[in-house]
Short mmCIF file of C-alpha atoms and ligand atoms in Angstrom, two decimals:
data_model
loop_
_atom_site.label_atom_id
_atom_site.label_comp_id
_atom_site.label_asym_id
_atom_site.label_seq_id
_atom_site.Cartn_x
_atom_site.Cartn_y
_atom_site.Cartn_z
CA MET A 1 96.80 68.71 68.61
CA ALA A 2 94.17 66.01 68.30
CA LEU A 3 94.74 62.91 66.22
CA ARG A 4 92.86 62.89 62.91
CA ALA A 5 92.84 60.16 60.29
CA LEU A 6 91.80 60.66 56.68
CA ILE A 7 91.15 57.75 54.36
CA LEU A 8 92.96 58.56 51.12
CA GLY A 9 92.18 55.21 49.52
CA ALA A 10 89.78 52.59 50.87
CA ALA A 11 90.37 49.91 48.22
CA ALA A 12 92.95 47.15 47.99
CA GLY A 13 95.46 46.83 45.16
CA GLY A 14 93.70 47.44 41.85
CA GLY A 15 91.20 49.88 43.33
CA LEU A 16 87.49 50.03 42.53
CA PRO A 17 86.95 49.60 39.66
CA GLN A 18 89.96 47.53 38.70
CA TRP A 19 91.09 48.57 35.22
CA ASN A 20 90.62 45.15 33.60
CA CYS A 21 87.71 43.79 35.60
CA ASN A 22 84.16 43.04 34.48
CA GLY A 23 83.20 41.54 37.84
CA ALA A 24 79.95 42.62 39.49
CA ASN A 25 81.39 45.64 41.37
CA SER A 26 83.51 46.92 38.49
CA ALA A 27 81.25 46.36 35.48
CA GLY A 28 78.97 49.31 36.35
CA PHE A 29 81.89 51.65 35.67
CA TRP A 30 82.02 50.36 32.10
CA GLY A 31 78.33 51.04 31.52
CA ARG A 32 77.12 47.58 32.48
CA GLY A 33 75.01 47.50 35.63
CA ASP A 34 74.79 49.94 38.50
CA ARG A 35 77.75 52.17 39.22
CA LEU A 36 79.19 52.18 42.75
CA SER A 37 81.30 54.97 44.22
CA PRO A 38 84.87 54.52 43.02
CA ALA A 39 87.66 53.97 45.53
CA THR A 40 91.40 54.47 45.19
CA GLN A 41 94.13 52.20 46.49
CA SER A 42 95.07 51.67 50.10
CA SER A 43 96.34 54.68 52.05
CA LEU A 44 95.61 56.57 55.27
CA ALA A 45 96.80 60.08 56.16
CA VAL A 46 97.14 61.07 59.81
CA SER A 47 97.74 64.41 61.46
CA VAL A 48 97.79 66.16 64.80
CA ARG A 49 98.01 69.72 63.44
CA ASP A 50 96.78 71.60 60.40
CA GLY A 51 99.14 71.63 57.47
CA GLU A 52 101.22 68.63 58.54
CA TRP A 53 100.39 65.07 57.56
CA VAL A 54 101.92 61.62 57.73
CA VAL A 55 100.88 59.32 54.90
CA LEU A 56 100.66 55.63 55.75
CA ASN A 57 101.37 53.77 52.50
CA ALA A 58 102.09 55.50 49.21
CA SER A 59 99.52 54.13 46.81
CA PRO A 60 99.83 54.18 43.02
CA ASP A 61 96.86 56.59 43.21
CA ILE A 62 98.59 59.14 45.45
CA ARG A 63 98.51 61.87 42.81
CA ALA A 64 94.72 61.53 42.42
CA GLN A 65 94.40 61.34 46.21
CA ILE A 66 96.25 64.64 46.60
CA MET A 67 94.10 66.17 43.87
CA ALA A 68 90.99 65.10 45.78
CA ARG A 69 92.07 66.26 49.27
CA PRO A 70 92.87 69.96 49.82
CA GLN A 71 94.53 69.02 53.14
CA LEU A 72 97.38 67.39 51.20
CA GLN A 73 97.92 70.09 48.60
CA PRO A 74 100.79 72.63 48.55
CA ARG A 75 100.32 75.35 51.17
CA ASP A 76 100.44 79.12 50.70
CA PRO A 77 103.55 79.98 48.65
CA ALA A 78 104.07 83.22 50.62
CA ALA A 79 104.84 81.10 53.68
CA HIS A 80 106.02 77.85 52.15
CA GLY A 81 107.60 78.64 48.79
CA LEU A 82 107.01 77.46 45.26
CA ARG A 83 107.61 73.79 45.97
CA ASP A 84 105.72 72.56 48.99
CA THR A 85 103.77 69.73 50.52
CA PRO A 86 102.09 69.24 53.88
CA ILE A 87 103.19 65.59 53.67
CA ALA A 88 106.05 65.52 56.16
CA ALA A 89 106.54 61.77 56.24
CA VAL A 90 105.52 58.51 54.59
CA VAL A 91 105.36 55.24 56.54
CA LEU A 92 105.06 51.84 54.85
CA THR A 93 103.30 48.83 56.32
CA ASN A 94 104.64 46.36 53.75
CA GLY A 95 106.44 46.25 50.42
CA ASP A 96 103.41 45.51 48.24
CA ILE A 97 102.96 47.47 45.03
CA ASP A 98 99.75 49.10 46.24
CA HIS A 99 101.70 50.54 49.19
CA ILE A 100 105.01 51.53 47.59
CA ALA A 101 104.40 52.46 43.95
CA GLY A 102 103.22 55.95 44.91
CA LEU A 103 106.73 56.72 46.13
CA LEU A 104 107.65 57.13 42.47
CA THR A 105 105.11 59.94 42.17
CA LEU A 106 106.78 61.69 45.12
CA ARG A 107 110.16 61.89 43.36
CA GLU A 108 110.16 65.60 42.47
CA LYS A 109 113.01 66.70 44.76
CA GLN A 110 110.69 67.23 47.69
CA ARG A 111 111.85 66.78 51.26
CA PHE A 112 110.09 64.20 53.42
CA ASP A 113 111.01 61.33 55.70
CA LEU A 114 110.38 57.75 54.61
CA TRP A 115 109.93 55.43 57.58
CA THR A 116 110.09 51.64 57.17
CA THR A 117 111.25 48.56 58.97
CA PRO A 118 114.75 47.36 57.93
CA VAL A 119 113.20 44.46 55.97
CA ILE A 120 110.95 46.80 53.95
CA ALA A 121 113.92 49.16 53.50
CA ASP A 122 115.82 46.23 51.94
CA ILE A 123 112.97 45.63 49.48
CA LEU A 124 113.16 49.26 48.34
CA ARG A 125 116.97 49.17 48.18
CA ALA A 126 116.85 46.06 45.99
CA ASN A 127 114.71 47.96 43.45
CA PRO A 128 116.90 50.64 41.84
CA ILE A 129 113.86 52.46 40.48
CA PHE A 130 113.37 53.82 44.02
CA ASP A 131 116.74 55.55 43.73
CA ALA A 132 114.64 58.13 41.88
CA LEU A 133 113.90 59.41 45.38
CA ASP A 134 116.91 61.70 45.78
CA PRO A 135 118.56 60.85 49.12
CA THR A 136 119.37 64.52 49.68
CA CYS A 137 115.60 65.17 49.79
CA VAL A 138 114.06 61.95 51.04
CA ALA A 139 115.51 60.73 54.32
CA ARG A 140 115.10 56.97 54.67
CA ARG A 141 114.54 56.18 58.30
CA GLU A 142 114.61 52.59 59.51
CA ILE A 143 112.63 51.69 62.59
CA GLY A 144 112.31 48.34 64.31
CA LEU A 145 109.18 46.73 65.68
CA ASP A 146 107.64 47.87 68.95
CA ALA A 147 109.75 51.04 69.05
CA PRO A 148 107.78 54.30 69.35
CA PHE A 149 108.86 57.14 67.04
CA GLU A 150 107.60 60.63 66.22
CA PRO A 151 107.50 61.25 62.46
CA VAL A 152 106.11 64.71 63.25
CA PRO A 153 106.02 66.44 66.64
CA GLY A 154 103.14 65.29 68.80
CA LEU A 155 102.27 62.17 66.78
CA THR A 156 103.74 58.93 68.05
CA LEU A 157 103.71 55.81 65.91
CA GLU A 158 104.73 52.27 66.74
CA LEU A 159 105.03 49.44 64.22
CA PHE A 160 104.14 45.90 65.26
CA ALA A 161 104.24 42.58 63.44
CA THR A 162 101.09 41.24 61.83
CA PRO A 163 101.01 37.90 60.01
CA GLY A 164 101.54 38.43 56.30
CA LYS A 165 103.50 37.40 53.26
CA THR A 166 106.27 38.67 51.08
CA PRO A 167 105.18 40.95 48.22
CA LEU A 168 103.75 39.12 45.23
CA PHE A 169 106.61 40.36 43.01
CA LEU A 170 109.13 38.65 45.32
CA GLU A 171 107.37 35.29 45.57
CA GLY A 172 109.52 33.96 42.73
CA ALA A 173 109.29 30.22 42.22
CA ALA A 174 107.80 29.56 45.65
CA GLY A 175 104.30 29.61 44.17
CA ASP A 176 101.67 28.21 46.47
CA ALA A 177 104.42 27.04 48.85
CA VAL A 178 104.96 30.63 49.97
CA GLN A 179 104.30 31.17 53.66
CA THR A 180 101.41 33.59 53.89
CA ASP A 181 101.44 34.31 57.62
CA VAL A 182 105.02 35.22 58.49
CA GLU A 183 105.28 37.36 61.60
CA GLY A 184 108.13 39.81 61.42
CA GLU A 185 109.18 43.08 59.86
CA GLN A 186 107.70 42.54 56.42
CA THR A 187 104.04 43.14 57.27
CA VAL A 188 103.24 45.52 60.10
CA GLY A 189 100.40 47.34 61.75
CA VAL A 190 100.70 50.82 63.19
CA ARG A 191 99.67 52.20 66.57
CA LEU A 192 98.99 55.93 66.38
CA SER A 193 98.83 58.20 69.39
CA ASP A 194 98.65 61.91 70.11
CA GLY A 195 99.39 61.23 73.77
CA THR A 196 95.71 61.08 74.69
CA ARG A 197 93.92 59.31 71.87
CA GLU A 198 95.07 56.22 70.06
CA ALA A 199 94.15 54.34 66.92
CA PHE A 200 95.36 51.27 65.08
CA TYR A 201 95.95 50.85 61.35
CA VAL A 202 96.24 47.24 60.13
CA PRO A 203 95.64 47.11 56.36
CA GLY A 204 97.12 43.63 55.97
CA CYS A 205 96.68 40.72 58.36
CA ALA A 206 96.62 37.00 57.59
CA ARG A 207 95.15 35.91 60.91
CA MET A 208 94.35 37.14 64.39
CA THR A 209 97.08 36.18 66.86
CA PRO A 210 96.79 36.30 70.64
CA ALA A 211 99.37 39.13 70.68
CA LEU A 212 97.43 41.18 68.16
CA ALA A 213 94.15 40.56 69.97
CA ALA A 214 95.72 41.71 73.22
CA ARG A 215 97.04 44.85 71.54
CA LEU A 216 93.69 45.77 69.99
CA ARG A 217 91.49 44.91 72.94
CA GLY A 218 89.50 47.93 74.15
CA ALA A 219 90.92 50.28 71.49
CA ALA A 220 88.96 53.39 70.60
CA LEU A 221 89.51 52.99 66.86
CA ALA A 222 90.88 50.35 64.52
CA PHE A 223 91.23 50.38 60.75
CA PHE A 224 91.53 46.75 59.72
CA ASP A 225 92.17 44.53 56.70
CA GLY A 226 88.89 44.10 54.82
CA THR A 227 90.29 42.62 51.60
CA VAL A 228 87.72 39.87 51.09
CA PHE A 229 84.43 38.97 52.72
CA HIS A 230 84.59 35.27 51.83
CA ASP A 231 87.99 33.59 51.72
CA ASP A 232 87.11 32.04 48.33
CA GLU A 233 85.30 35.08 46.94
CA MET A 234 87.59 35.63 43.94
CA ILE A 235 87.15 32.00 42.94
CA ARG A 236 83.36 32.18 43.41
CA ALA A 237 83.24 35.36 41.32
CA GLY A 238 85.21 33.61 38.58
CA VAL A 239 87.82 36.37 38.43
CA GLY A 240 90.79 34.58 40.00
CA HIS A 241 92.08 31.40 41.57
CA LYS A 242 93.47 32.76 44.84
CA THR A 243 91.91 32.70 48.26
CA GLY A 244 92.25 35.59 50.68
CA LYS A 245 94.48 33.35 52.78
CA ARG A 246 96.80 32.73 49.82
CA MET A 247 97.14 36.49 49.43
CA GLY A 248 97.98 36.94 53.12
CA HIS A 249 94.61 38.34 54.15
CA MET A 250 92.06 36.99 56.63
CA ALA A 251 88.49 37.09 55.36
CA MET A 252 85.71 38.99 57.12
CA ALA A 253 83.44 35.92 57.36
CA GLY A 254 84.01 32.45 58.72
CA PRO A 255 85.30 31.01 61.98
CA ASP A 256 88.80 32.46 61.41
CA GLY A 257 87.48 35.72 59.97
CA SER A 258 87.78 39.22 61.34
CA LEU A 259 84.11 39.51 62.34
CA ALA A 260 84.57 36.55 64.67
CA ALA A 261 88.04 37.63 65.80
CA PHE A 262 86.84 41.09 66.87
CA ALA A 263 83.56 39.90 68.41
CA ASP A 264 84.81 40.12 72.00
CA LEU A 265 87.65 42.65 71.60
CA ASP A 266 85.55 45.64 72.65
CA VAL A 267 87.03 47.92 69.96
CA LYS A 268 84.83 51.02 70.03
CA ARG A 269 85.01 51.99 66.36
CA LYS A 270 85.94 49.36 63.76
CA ILE A 271 86.48 50.39 60.16
CA PHE A 272 87.36 48.03 57.33
CA VAL A 273 89.94 49.28 54.84
CA HIS A 274 91.81 47.73 51.88
CA MET A 275 88.70 46.13 50.36
CA ASN A 276 89.28 44.20 47.17
CA ASN A 277 87.10 45.08 44.19
CA THR A 278 85.40 41.69 44.50
CA ASN A 279 84.21 42.31 48.06
CA PRO A 280 80.38 42.34 48.20
CA VAL A 281 80.43 44.86 51.09
CA TRP A 282 81.08 47.62 48.55
CA ARG A 283 77.36 47.27 47.76
CA LYS A 284 75.32 49.11 50.36
CA ASP A 285 72.32 46.83 49.70
CA SER A 286 74.20 43.54 49.99
CA ALA A 287 73.53 40.94 52.67
CA GLU A 288 77.25 40.96 53.46
CA ARG A 289 77.20 44.73 54.08
CA ALA A 290 74.26 44.26 56.43
CA GLU A 291 76.15 41.51 58.23
CA VAL A 292 79.29 43.59 58.87
CA GLU A 293 77.25 46.59 59.95
CA ALA A 294 75.21 44.43 62.31
CA ALA A 295 78.53 43.36 63.83
CA GLY A 296 79.38 47.03 64.44
CA TRP A 297 81.75 47.60 61.51
CA GLU A 298 81.95 50.50 59.08
CA ILE A 299 83.20 50.27 55.50
CA ALA A 300 85.73 52.99 54.73
CA HIS A 301 85.34 55.27 51.72
CA ASP A 302 87.79 57.68 50.16
CA GLY A 303 87.71 60.96 52.03
CA LEU A 304 86.33 59.55 55.29
CA GLU A 305 87.81 61.60 58.14
CA VAL A 306 87.84 60.07 61.60
CA THR A 307 88.91 61.22 65.04
CA PRO A 308 89.26 58.57 67.73
C1 LIG B 1 97.85 42.45 48.66
O1 LIG B 1 97.43 43.24 49.50
O2 LIG B 1 97.63 41.23 48.75
C2 LIG B 1 98.69 42.97 47.54
O3 LIG B 1 98.62 44.35 47.50
C3 LIG B 1 98.31 42.33 46.26
C4 LIG B 1 99.03 42.94 45.11
O4 LIG B 1 100.28 43.05 45.13
O5 LIG B 1 98.37 43.34 44.14
MN1 LIG B 2 97.42 45.33 49.18
#
């Protein structure tokens, strides 16, 4: 009954490589330059017992993630029948495409619980394509902030607000006026506990707040937003015009970055997740990779299994 976490996808939206990108980290996949290990889009599976998993964020790559991880594949038909999954529940941390689009892959009349905050539930309700999830199979469960719940027996989760922004597809005409660090039900982190061990999963965070720092202080394990190393890295790389901040993500580097924010938090094991394909830390020989490792961080990869 010990908490286990399995990285299904270590990359941010787009994955590594991104399908249309010739940037330094992606070009090697198209035969130009050295080829890195690929990474699928943002998702973490957690479990306290064999054959029963909770998936945090349903990435557009969830089918490939299931193909790659025997733990998530249908169990023995003699015991579980012809249609089966060990995925008992899905929990969403925001309404972004990289975290919700995989729900459409899970539409094949399979029973599971879908846990979200009321605000994220509204985003799904406003998109009729998600009605493809038959309500007689998929139970939509709404849960407020700071309220512990047990998606499967023995595994307690709690959602808490992290600064973030509305999904890109809902920004509408707001453009650069959109608030990128709203604290509420639309972007959340997750505390995970098996009663003895705990871990935190925060794949999206626009800035460190005193409340978040207090929550994370002394934790055994934290998976944290590693979207960009430099706030202006997409601009520097010439592949986009947005900063990390504009996308609702704090950078790793800089005075407001996660390396600085965690420096005195005494988190025992710190693992970056949700890395954008532009992030230089994907390269094991980069100066940026050396810098995060010197600060005690690990860079997640698909298939990494961790126990706190
Ligand atoms: C993000 O994390 O900023 C979003 O997933 C971006 C996107 O929607 O592609
Ligand atoms: Mn994302």
